CSV table of C-alpha atoms in Angstrom, one decimal:
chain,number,residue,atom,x,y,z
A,150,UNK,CA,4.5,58.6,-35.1
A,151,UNK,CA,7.3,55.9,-33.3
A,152,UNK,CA,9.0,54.7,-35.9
A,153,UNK,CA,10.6,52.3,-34.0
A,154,UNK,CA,6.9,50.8,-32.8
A,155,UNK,CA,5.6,50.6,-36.7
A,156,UNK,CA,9.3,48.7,-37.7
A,157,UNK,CA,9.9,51.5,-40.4
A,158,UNK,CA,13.2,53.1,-38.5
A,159,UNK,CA,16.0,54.5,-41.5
A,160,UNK,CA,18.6,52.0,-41.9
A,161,UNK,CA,22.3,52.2,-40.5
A,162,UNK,CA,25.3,51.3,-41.8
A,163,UNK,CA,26.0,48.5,-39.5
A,164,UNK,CA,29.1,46.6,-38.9
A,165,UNK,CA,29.6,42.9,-40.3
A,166,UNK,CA,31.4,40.8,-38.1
A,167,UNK,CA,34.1,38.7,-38.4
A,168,UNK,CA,34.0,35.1,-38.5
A,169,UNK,CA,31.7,32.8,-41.1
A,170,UNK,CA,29.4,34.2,-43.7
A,171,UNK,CA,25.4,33.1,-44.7
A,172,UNK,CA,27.0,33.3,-48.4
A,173,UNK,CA,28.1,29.3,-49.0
A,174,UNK,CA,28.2,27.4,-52.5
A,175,UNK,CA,26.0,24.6,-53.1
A,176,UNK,CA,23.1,23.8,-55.5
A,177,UNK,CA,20.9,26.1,-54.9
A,178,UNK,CA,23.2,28.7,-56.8
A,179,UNK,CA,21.5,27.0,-59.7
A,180,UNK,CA,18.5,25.9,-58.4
A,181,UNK,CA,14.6,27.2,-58.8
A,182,UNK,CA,11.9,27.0,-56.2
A,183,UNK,CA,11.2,23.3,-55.9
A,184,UNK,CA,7.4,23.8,-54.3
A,185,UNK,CA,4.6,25.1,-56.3
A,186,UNK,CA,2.3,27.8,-55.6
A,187,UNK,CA,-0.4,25.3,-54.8
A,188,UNK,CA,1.7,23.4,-52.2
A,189,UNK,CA,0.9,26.5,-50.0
A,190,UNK,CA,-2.6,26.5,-50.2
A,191,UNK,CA,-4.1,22.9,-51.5
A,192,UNK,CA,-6.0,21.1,-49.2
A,193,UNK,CA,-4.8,17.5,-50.1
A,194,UNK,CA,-1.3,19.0,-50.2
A,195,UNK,CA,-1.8,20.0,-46.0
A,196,UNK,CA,-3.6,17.2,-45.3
A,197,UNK,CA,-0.9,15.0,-46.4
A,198,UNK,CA,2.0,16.9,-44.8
A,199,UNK,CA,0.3,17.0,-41.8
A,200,UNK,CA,0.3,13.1,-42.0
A,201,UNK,CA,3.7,12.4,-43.1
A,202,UNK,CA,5.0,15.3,-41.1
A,203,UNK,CA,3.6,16.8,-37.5
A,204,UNK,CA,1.7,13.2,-37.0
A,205,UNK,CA,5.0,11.2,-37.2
A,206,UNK,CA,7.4,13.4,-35.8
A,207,UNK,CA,8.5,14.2,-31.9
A,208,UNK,CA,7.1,17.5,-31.5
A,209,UNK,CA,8.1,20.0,-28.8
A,210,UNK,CA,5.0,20.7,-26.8
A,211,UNK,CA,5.6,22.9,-24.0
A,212,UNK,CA,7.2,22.3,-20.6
A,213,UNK,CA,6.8,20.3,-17.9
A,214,UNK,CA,6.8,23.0,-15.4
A,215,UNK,CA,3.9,23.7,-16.3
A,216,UNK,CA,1.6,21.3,-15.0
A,217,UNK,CA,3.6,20.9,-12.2
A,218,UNK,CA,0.9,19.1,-10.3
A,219,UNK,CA,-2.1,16.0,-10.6
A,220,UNK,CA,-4.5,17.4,-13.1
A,221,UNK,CA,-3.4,20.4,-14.5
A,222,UNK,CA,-2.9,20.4,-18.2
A,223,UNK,CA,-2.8,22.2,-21.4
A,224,UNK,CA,-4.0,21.4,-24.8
A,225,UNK,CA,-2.6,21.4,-28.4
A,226,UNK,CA,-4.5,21.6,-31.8
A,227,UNK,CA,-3.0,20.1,-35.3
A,228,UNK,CA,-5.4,20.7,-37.8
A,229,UNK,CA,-8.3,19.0,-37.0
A,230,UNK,CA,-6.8,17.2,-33.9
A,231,UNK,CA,-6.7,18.1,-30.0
A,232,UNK,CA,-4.3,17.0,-28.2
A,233,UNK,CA,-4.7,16.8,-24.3
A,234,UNK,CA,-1.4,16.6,-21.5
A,235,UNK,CA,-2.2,16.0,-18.3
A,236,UNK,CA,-0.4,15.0,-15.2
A,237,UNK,CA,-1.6,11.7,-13.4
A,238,UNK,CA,-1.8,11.5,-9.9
A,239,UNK,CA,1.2,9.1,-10.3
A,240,UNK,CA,3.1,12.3,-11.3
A,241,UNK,CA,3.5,11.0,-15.2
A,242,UNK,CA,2.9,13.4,-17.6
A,243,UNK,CA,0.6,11.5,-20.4
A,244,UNK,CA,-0.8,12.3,-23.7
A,245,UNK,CA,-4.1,11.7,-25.1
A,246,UNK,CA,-6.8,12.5,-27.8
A,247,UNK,CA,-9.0,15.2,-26.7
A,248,UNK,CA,-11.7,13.2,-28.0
A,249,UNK,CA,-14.4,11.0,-25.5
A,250,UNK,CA,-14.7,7.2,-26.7
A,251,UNK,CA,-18.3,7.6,-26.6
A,252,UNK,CA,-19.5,10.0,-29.4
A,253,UNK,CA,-16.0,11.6,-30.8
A,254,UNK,CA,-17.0,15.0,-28.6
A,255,UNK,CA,-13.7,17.1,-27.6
A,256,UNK,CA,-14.1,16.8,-23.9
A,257,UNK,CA,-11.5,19.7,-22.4
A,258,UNK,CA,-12.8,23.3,-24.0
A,259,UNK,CA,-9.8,25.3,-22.5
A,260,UNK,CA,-6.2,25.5,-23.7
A,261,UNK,CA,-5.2,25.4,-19.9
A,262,UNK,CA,-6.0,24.4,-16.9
A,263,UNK,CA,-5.4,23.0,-12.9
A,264,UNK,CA,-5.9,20.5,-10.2
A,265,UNK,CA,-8.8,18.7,-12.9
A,266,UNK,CA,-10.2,15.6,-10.8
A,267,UNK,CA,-11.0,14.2,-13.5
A,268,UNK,CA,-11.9,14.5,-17.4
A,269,UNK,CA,-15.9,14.3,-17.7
A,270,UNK,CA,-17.3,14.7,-21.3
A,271,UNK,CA,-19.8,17.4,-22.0
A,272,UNK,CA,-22.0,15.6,-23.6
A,273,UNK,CA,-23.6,12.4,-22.1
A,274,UNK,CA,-21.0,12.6,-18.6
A,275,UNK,CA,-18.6,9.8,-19.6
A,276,UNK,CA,-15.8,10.0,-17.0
A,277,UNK,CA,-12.5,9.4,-17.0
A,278,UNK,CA,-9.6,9.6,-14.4
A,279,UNK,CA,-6.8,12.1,-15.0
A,280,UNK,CA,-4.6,8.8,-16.2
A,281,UNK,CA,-7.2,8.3,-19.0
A,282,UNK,CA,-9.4,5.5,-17.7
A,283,UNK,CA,-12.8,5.2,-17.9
A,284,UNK,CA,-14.3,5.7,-14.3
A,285,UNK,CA,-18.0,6.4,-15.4
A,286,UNK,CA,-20.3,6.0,-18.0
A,287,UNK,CA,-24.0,6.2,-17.6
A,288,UNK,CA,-26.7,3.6,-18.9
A,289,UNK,CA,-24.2,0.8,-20.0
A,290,UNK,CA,-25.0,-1.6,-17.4
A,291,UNK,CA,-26.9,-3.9,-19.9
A,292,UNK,CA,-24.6,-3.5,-22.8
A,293,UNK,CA,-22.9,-7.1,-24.0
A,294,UNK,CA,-19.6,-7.3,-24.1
A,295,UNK,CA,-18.7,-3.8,-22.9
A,296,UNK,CA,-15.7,-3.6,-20.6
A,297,UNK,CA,-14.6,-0.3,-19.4
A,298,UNK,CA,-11.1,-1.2,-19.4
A,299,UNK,CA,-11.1,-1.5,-22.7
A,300,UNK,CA,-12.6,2.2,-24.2
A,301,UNK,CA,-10.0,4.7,-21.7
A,302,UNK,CA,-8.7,7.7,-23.8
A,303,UNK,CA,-6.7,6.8,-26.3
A,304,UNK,CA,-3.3,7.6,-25.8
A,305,UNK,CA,0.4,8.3,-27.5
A,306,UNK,CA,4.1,8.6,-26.4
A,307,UNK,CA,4.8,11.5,-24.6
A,308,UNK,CA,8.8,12.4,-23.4
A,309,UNK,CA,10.8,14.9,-21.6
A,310,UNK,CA,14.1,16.0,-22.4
A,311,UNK,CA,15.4,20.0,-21.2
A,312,UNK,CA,12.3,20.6,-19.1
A,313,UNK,CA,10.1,20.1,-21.9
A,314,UNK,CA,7.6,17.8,-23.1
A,315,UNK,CA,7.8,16.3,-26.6
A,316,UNK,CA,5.3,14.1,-28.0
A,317,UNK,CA,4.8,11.5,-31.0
A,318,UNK,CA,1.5,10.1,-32.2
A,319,UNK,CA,3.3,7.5,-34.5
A,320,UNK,CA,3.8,3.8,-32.8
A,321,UNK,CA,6.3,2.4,-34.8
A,322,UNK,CA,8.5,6.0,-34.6
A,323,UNK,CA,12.1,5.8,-32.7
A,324,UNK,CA,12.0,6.7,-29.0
A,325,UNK,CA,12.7,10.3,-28.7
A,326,UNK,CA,16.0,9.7,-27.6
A,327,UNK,CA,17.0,7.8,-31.2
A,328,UNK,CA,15.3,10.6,-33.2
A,329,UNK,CA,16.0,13.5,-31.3
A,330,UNK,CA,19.5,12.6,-29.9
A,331,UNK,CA,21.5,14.2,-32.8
A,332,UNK,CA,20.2,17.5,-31.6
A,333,UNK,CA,20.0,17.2,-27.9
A,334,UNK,CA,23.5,16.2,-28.2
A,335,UNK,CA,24.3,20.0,-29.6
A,336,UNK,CA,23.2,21.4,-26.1
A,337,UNK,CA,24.7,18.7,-23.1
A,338,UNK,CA,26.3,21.5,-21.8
A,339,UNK,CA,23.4,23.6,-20.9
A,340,UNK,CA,20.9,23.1,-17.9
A,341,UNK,CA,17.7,24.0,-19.9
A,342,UNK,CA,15.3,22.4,-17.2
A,343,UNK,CA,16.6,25.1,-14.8
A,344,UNK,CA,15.1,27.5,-17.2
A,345,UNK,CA,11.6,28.6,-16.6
A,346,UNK,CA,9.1,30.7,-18.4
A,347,UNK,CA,8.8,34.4,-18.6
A,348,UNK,CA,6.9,35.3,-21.0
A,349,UNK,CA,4.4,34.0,-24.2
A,350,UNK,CA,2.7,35.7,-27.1
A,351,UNK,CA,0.3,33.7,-29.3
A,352,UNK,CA,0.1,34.9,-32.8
A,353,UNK,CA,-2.5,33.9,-35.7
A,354,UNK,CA,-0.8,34.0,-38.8
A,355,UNK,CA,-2.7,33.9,-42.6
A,356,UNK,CA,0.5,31.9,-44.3
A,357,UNK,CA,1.1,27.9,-44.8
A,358,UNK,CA,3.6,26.5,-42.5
A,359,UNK,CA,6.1,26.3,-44.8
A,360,UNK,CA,6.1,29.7,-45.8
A,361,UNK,CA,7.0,30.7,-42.0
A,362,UNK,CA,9.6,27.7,-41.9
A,363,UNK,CA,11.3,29.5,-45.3
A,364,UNK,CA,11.5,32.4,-43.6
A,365,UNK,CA,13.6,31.3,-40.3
A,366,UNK,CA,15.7,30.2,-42.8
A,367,UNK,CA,16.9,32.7,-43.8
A,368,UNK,CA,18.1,36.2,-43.1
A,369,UNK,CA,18.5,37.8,-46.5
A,370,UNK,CA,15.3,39.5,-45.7
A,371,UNK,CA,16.7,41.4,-42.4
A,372,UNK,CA,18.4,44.4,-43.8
A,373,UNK,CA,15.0,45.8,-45.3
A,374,UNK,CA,12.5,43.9,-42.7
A,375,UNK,CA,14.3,44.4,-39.6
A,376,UNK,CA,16.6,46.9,-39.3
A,377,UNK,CA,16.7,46.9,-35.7
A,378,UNK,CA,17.6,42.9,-36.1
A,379,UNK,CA,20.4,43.7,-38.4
A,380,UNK,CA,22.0,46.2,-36.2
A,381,UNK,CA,22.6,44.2,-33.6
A,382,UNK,CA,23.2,40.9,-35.9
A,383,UNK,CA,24.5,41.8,-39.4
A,384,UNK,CA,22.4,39.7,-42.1
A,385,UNK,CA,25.5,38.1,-43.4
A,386,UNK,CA,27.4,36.9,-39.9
A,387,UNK,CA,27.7,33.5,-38.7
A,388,UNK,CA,27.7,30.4,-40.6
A,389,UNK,CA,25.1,27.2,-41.0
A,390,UNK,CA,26.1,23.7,-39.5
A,391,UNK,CA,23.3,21.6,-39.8
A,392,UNK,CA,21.8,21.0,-43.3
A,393,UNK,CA,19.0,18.3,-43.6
A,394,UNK,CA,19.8,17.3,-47.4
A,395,UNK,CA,23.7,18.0,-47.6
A,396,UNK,CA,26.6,18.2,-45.5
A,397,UNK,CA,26.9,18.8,-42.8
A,398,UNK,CA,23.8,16.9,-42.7
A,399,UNK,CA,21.1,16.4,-39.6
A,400,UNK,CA,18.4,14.3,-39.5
A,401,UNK,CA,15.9,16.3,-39.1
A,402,UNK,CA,16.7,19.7,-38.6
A,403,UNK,CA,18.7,22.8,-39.7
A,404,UNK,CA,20.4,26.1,-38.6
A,405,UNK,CA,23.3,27.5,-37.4
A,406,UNK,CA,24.5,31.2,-35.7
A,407,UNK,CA,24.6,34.7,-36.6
A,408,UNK,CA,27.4,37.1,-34.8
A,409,UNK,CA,27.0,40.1,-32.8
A,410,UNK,CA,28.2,43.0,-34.2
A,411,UNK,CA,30.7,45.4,-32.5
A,412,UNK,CA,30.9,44.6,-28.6
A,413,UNK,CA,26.5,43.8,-28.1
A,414,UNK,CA,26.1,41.4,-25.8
A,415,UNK,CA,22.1,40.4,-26.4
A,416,UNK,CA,19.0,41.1,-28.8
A,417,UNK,CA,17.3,43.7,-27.0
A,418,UNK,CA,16.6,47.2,-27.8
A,419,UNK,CA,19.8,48.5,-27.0
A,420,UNK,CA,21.5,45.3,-27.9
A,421,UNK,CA,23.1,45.3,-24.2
A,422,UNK,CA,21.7,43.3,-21.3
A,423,UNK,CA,22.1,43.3,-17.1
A,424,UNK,CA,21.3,39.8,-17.3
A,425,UNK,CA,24.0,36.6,-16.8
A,426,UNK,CA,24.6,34.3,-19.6
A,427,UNK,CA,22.8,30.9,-19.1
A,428,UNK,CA,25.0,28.5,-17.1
A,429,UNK,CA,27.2,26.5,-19.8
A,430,UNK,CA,27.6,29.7,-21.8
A,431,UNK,CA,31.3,29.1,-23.5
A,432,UNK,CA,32.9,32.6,-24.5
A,433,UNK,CA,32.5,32.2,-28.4
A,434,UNK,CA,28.6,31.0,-27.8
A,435,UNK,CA,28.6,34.7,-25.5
A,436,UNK,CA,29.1,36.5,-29.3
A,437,UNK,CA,26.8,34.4,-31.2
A,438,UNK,CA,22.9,33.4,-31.9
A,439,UNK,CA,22.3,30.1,-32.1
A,440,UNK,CA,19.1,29.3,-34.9
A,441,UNK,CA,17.9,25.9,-35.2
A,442,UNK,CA,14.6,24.7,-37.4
A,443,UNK,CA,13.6,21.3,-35.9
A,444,UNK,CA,11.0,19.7,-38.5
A,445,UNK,CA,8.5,20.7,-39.1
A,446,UNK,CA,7.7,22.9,-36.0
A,447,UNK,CA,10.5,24.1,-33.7
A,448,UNK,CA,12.3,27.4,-33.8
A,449,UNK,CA,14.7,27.0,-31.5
A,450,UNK,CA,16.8,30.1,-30.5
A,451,UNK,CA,19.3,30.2,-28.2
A,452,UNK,CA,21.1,33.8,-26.9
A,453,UNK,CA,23.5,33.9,-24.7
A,454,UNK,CA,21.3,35.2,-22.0
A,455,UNK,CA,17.7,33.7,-23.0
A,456,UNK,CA,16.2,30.5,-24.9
A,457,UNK,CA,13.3,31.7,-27.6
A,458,UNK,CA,11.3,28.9,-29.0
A,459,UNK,CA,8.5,29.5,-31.7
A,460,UNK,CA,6.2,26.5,-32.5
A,461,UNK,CA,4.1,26.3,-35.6
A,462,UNK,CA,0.3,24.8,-34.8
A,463,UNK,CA,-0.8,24.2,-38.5
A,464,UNK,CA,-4.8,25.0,-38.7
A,465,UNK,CA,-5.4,25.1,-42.0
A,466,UNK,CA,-3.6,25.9,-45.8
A,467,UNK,CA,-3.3,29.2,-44.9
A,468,UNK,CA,-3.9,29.2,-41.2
A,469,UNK,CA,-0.7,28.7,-38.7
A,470,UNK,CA,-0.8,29.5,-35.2
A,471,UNK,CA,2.5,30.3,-33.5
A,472,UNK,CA,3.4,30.4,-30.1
A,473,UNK,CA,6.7,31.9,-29.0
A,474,UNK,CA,8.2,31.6,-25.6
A,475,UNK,CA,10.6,33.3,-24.2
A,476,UNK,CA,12.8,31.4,-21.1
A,477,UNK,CA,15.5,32.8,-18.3
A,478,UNK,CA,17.1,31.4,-15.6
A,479,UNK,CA,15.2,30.7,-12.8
A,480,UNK,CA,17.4,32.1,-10.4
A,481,UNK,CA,17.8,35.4,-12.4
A,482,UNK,CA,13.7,35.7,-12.8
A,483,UNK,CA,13.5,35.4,-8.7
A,484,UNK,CA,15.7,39.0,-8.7
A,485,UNK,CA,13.8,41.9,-8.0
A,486,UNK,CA,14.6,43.8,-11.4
A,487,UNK,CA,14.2,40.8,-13.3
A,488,UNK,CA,12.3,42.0,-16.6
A,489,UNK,CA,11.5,40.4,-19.7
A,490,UNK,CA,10.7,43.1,-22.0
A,491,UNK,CA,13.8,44.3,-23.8
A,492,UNK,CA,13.9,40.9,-25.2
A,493,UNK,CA,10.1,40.3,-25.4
A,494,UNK,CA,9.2,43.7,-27.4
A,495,UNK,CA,12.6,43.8,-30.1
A,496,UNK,CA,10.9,39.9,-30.7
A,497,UNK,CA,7.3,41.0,-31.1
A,498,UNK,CA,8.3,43.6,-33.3
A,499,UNK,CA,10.4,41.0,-35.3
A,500,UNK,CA,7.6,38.3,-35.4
A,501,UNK,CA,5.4,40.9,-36.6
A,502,UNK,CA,7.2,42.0,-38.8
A,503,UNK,CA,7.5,38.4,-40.5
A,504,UNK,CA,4.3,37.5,-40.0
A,505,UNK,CA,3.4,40.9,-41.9
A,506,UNK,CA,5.9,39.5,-45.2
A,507,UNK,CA,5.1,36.1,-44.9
A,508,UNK,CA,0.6,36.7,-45.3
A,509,UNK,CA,2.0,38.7,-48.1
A,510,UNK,CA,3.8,36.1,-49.8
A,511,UNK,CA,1.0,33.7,-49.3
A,512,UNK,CA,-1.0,35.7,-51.2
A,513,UNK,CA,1.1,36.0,-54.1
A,514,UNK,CA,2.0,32.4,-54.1
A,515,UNK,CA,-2.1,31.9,-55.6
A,516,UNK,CA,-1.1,34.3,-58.5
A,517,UNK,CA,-1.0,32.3,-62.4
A,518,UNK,CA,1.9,34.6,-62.7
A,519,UNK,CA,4.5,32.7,-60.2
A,520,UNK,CA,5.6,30.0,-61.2
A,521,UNK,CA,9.0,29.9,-58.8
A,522,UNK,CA,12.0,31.6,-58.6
A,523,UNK,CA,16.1,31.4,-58.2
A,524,UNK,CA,17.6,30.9,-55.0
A,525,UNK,CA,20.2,34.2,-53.5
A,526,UNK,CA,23.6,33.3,-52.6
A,527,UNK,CA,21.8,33.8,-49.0
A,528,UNK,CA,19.5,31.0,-49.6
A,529,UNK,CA,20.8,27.9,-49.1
A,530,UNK,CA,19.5,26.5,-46.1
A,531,UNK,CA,15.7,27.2,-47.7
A,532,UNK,CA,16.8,25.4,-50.6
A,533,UNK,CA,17.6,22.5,-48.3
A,534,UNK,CA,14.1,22.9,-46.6
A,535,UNK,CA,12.4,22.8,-49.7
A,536,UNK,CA,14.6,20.0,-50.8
A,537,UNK,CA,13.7,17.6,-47.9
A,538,UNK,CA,9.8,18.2,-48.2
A,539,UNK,CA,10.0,17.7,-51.9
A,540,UNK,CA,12.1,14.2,-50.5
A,541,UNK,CA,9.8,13.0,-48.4
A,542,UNK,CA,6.6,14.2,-50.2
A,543,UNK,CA,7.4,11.5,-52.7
A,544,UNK,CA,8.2,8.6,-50.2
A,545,UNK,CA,5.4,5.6,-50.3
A,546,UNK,CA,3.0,6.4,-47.4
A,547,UNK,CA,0.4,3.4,-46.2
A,548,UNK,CA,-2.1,5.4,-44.1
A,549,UNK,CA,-3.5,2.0,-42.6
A,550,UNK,CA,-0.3,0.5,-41.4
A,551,UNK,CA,0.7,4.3,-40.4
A,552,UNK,CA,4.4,2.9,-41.3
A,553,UNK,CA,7.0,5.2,-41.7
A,554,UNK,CA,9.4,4.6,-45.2
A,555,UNK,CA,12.7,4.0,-44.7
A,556,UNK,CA,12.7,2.6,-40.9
A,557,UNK,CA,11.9,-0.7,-39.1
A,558,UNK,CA,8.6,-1.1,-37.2
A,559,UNK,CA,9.3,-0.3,-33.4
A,560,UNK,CA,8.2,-1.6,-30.6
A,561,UNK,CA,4.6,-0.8,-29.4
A,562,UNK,CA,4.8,1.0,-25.9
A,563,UNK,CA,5.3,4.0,-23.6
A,564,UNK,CA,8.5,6.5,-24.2
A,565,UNK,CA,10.0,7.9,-21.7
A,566,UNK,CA,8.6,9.2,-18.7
A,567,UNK,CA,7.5,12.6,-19.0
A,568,UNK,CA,8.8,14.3,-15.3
């Protein structure tokens, strides 16, 4: 049997770097698990984050490389909701509901696709042009008052910042700029639109959202889940910076960096790599891993020689699909020997590996017999996690008005243009 392929290798004594330390006072020291077991698996409990959460939020789609031409797009799905980007003939990237104005039918079937002429429904053969307007629909000749200006896909903000596209289906949210900015503004130096994709694994994962957003944060599962991980990047390196509930605080996300141990240059098998940092690498980002949780969806990753973003596609209580993507520099994917895999298969080990612990823990969380635990001394940034959704669980929510507590209604309107 390969060990190393079933994740059960012995463990090694592996060095712990110098620098900052996971291990940081704060409440949680004396705190118990502030979400219940039913919060993982109740169906008015999902519905409701979904609401206050993933609809309401900028959300990191994909990239705008892409659909690099008129009518190619890809499709997301939130729960019960399809979401459809597609590039106009204008060049605009634009967002809509997958759904046909006519009957509610999803009109695109595939998760991907090119050079669409335009968006015909299924069903009864509305049609509409690739910038959402209704070109064609049968038999309404005679209807009164019927205008087809006036039933095109409906539409929400859509934005670019890195080479990717983000998205919000709230009108009265901040422009990405305002909400984002705190967190774009962490990452100025680097040219992330220069970074293109090589390579994507899809995963479908039994666990609540929340269960996989615990365990990102947090590595005082690595030593016994992932001993290749913790080889490379002991457990209890690095240091959090961004805290959503407590200083130093963040809007709305949380992380921070893990060191490399002895002289390892990237997380890959042999924890060396041929590869170039990303332009922008400084020499201390060169020894680190940066780890970000943008809420509610985003892991964002950053090594020194490749970005790794997971994103959480909620499908039910206990259904989350995640996709993970692994970008390089363009230039060094153009080289003959260019190669993902040293980076892809340490990851897909990983993932699995958490994904394996985390359908686990879902399980257990429907037992009568947990009823919440302490937090470690390596578990403060879950605390905070659990903290904010606990926070904004309890804020007053108006469905109808869709308003958002805490903020001033916006301005109704497009964001920025997605390139």
């Amino acid at each position: 049997m390969n060990l190393r392929s079933t994740g059960f290798r012995a463990m090694e004594k592996t060095e712990v770097p110098k620098g900052g330390t996971h291990v940081e006072p704060g409440d949680h020291l004396s705190a118990s698990t502030l979400l219940t077991g039913r919060s993982f698996w109740d169906e008015t409990i999902f519905h409701e984050e979904l609401e206050r959460f993933y609809f309401r939020s900028w959300l990191n789609v994909g990239r705008s490389d892409q659909i690099p031409n008129p009518g190619d797009f890809f499709v997301r799905e939130i729960g019960n909701e399809s979401l459809l980007f597609i590039r106009g003939d204008d060049q605009n990237v634009r967002g809509f509901y997958n759904v046909c104005r006519h009957r509610g039918t999803r009109i695109v079937g595939l998760a991907d696709g090119e050079k669409l002429g335009s968006l015909v429904c299924p069903y009864h053969a509305w049609t509409y042009s690739v910038e959402g307007k209704l070109i064609g629909a049968p038999h309404t000749e005679p209807l009164v008052d019927f205008r087809k200006e006036d039933y095109g896909l409906r539409s929400f903000r859509t934005g670019t910042w890195g080479g990717f596209v983000w998205a919000n289906l709230d009108d009265r949210a901040p422009e990405l700029p305002e909400e984002m900015g705190e967190f774009f503004s962490r990452f100025r130096r680097f040219a992330f639109e220069d970074l293109r994709l090589g390579a994507r694994k899809t995963y479908e994962v039994e666990a609540n959202w929340k269960i996989l957003g615990e365990n990102y944060s947090e590595c005082y599962h690595c030593a016994p889940i992932h001993p290749e991980f913790n080889r490379i990047t002991h457990y209890a390196s690095g240091a959090y910076t961004a805290y959503l509930t407590r200083e130093p605080r963040a809007p709305n996300f949380n992380g921070g960096f893990m060191e490399f141990s002895k002289d390892y240059t990237s997380m890959v098998w042999s924890g060396y790599t041929k590869r170039p940092p990303l332009r922008g690498m400084t020499e201390e980002d060169r020894r680190r891993v940066d780890y970000y949780f943008v809420f509610p969806h985003m892991f964002f990753s950053l090594h020194p020689d490749y970005l790794m973003v997971h994103r959480l596609w909620p499908r039910s209580p206990t259904h989350t699909t995640i996709e993970c993507d692994w970008y390089f520099d363009s230039d060094v994917m153009k080289r003959a020997d260019f190669d993902p895999s040293d980076a892809v298969d340490i990851w897909d080990l990983i993932n699995r590996q958490d994904w394996s612990v985390c359908e686990r823990t879902q399980k257990g969380t429907h037992s009568r017999a947990w009823k919440g635990g302490r937090f470690s001394a390596q578990e403060s940034q879950v605390h905070d996690f659990e903290k904010y959704v606990s926070k904004r669980m309890k804020e007053p929510l108006d469905p109808k008005e869709g308003h958002r507590p805490g903020r001033k209604p916006r301005r109704r309107g497009r964001g920025p243009r997605a390139a």
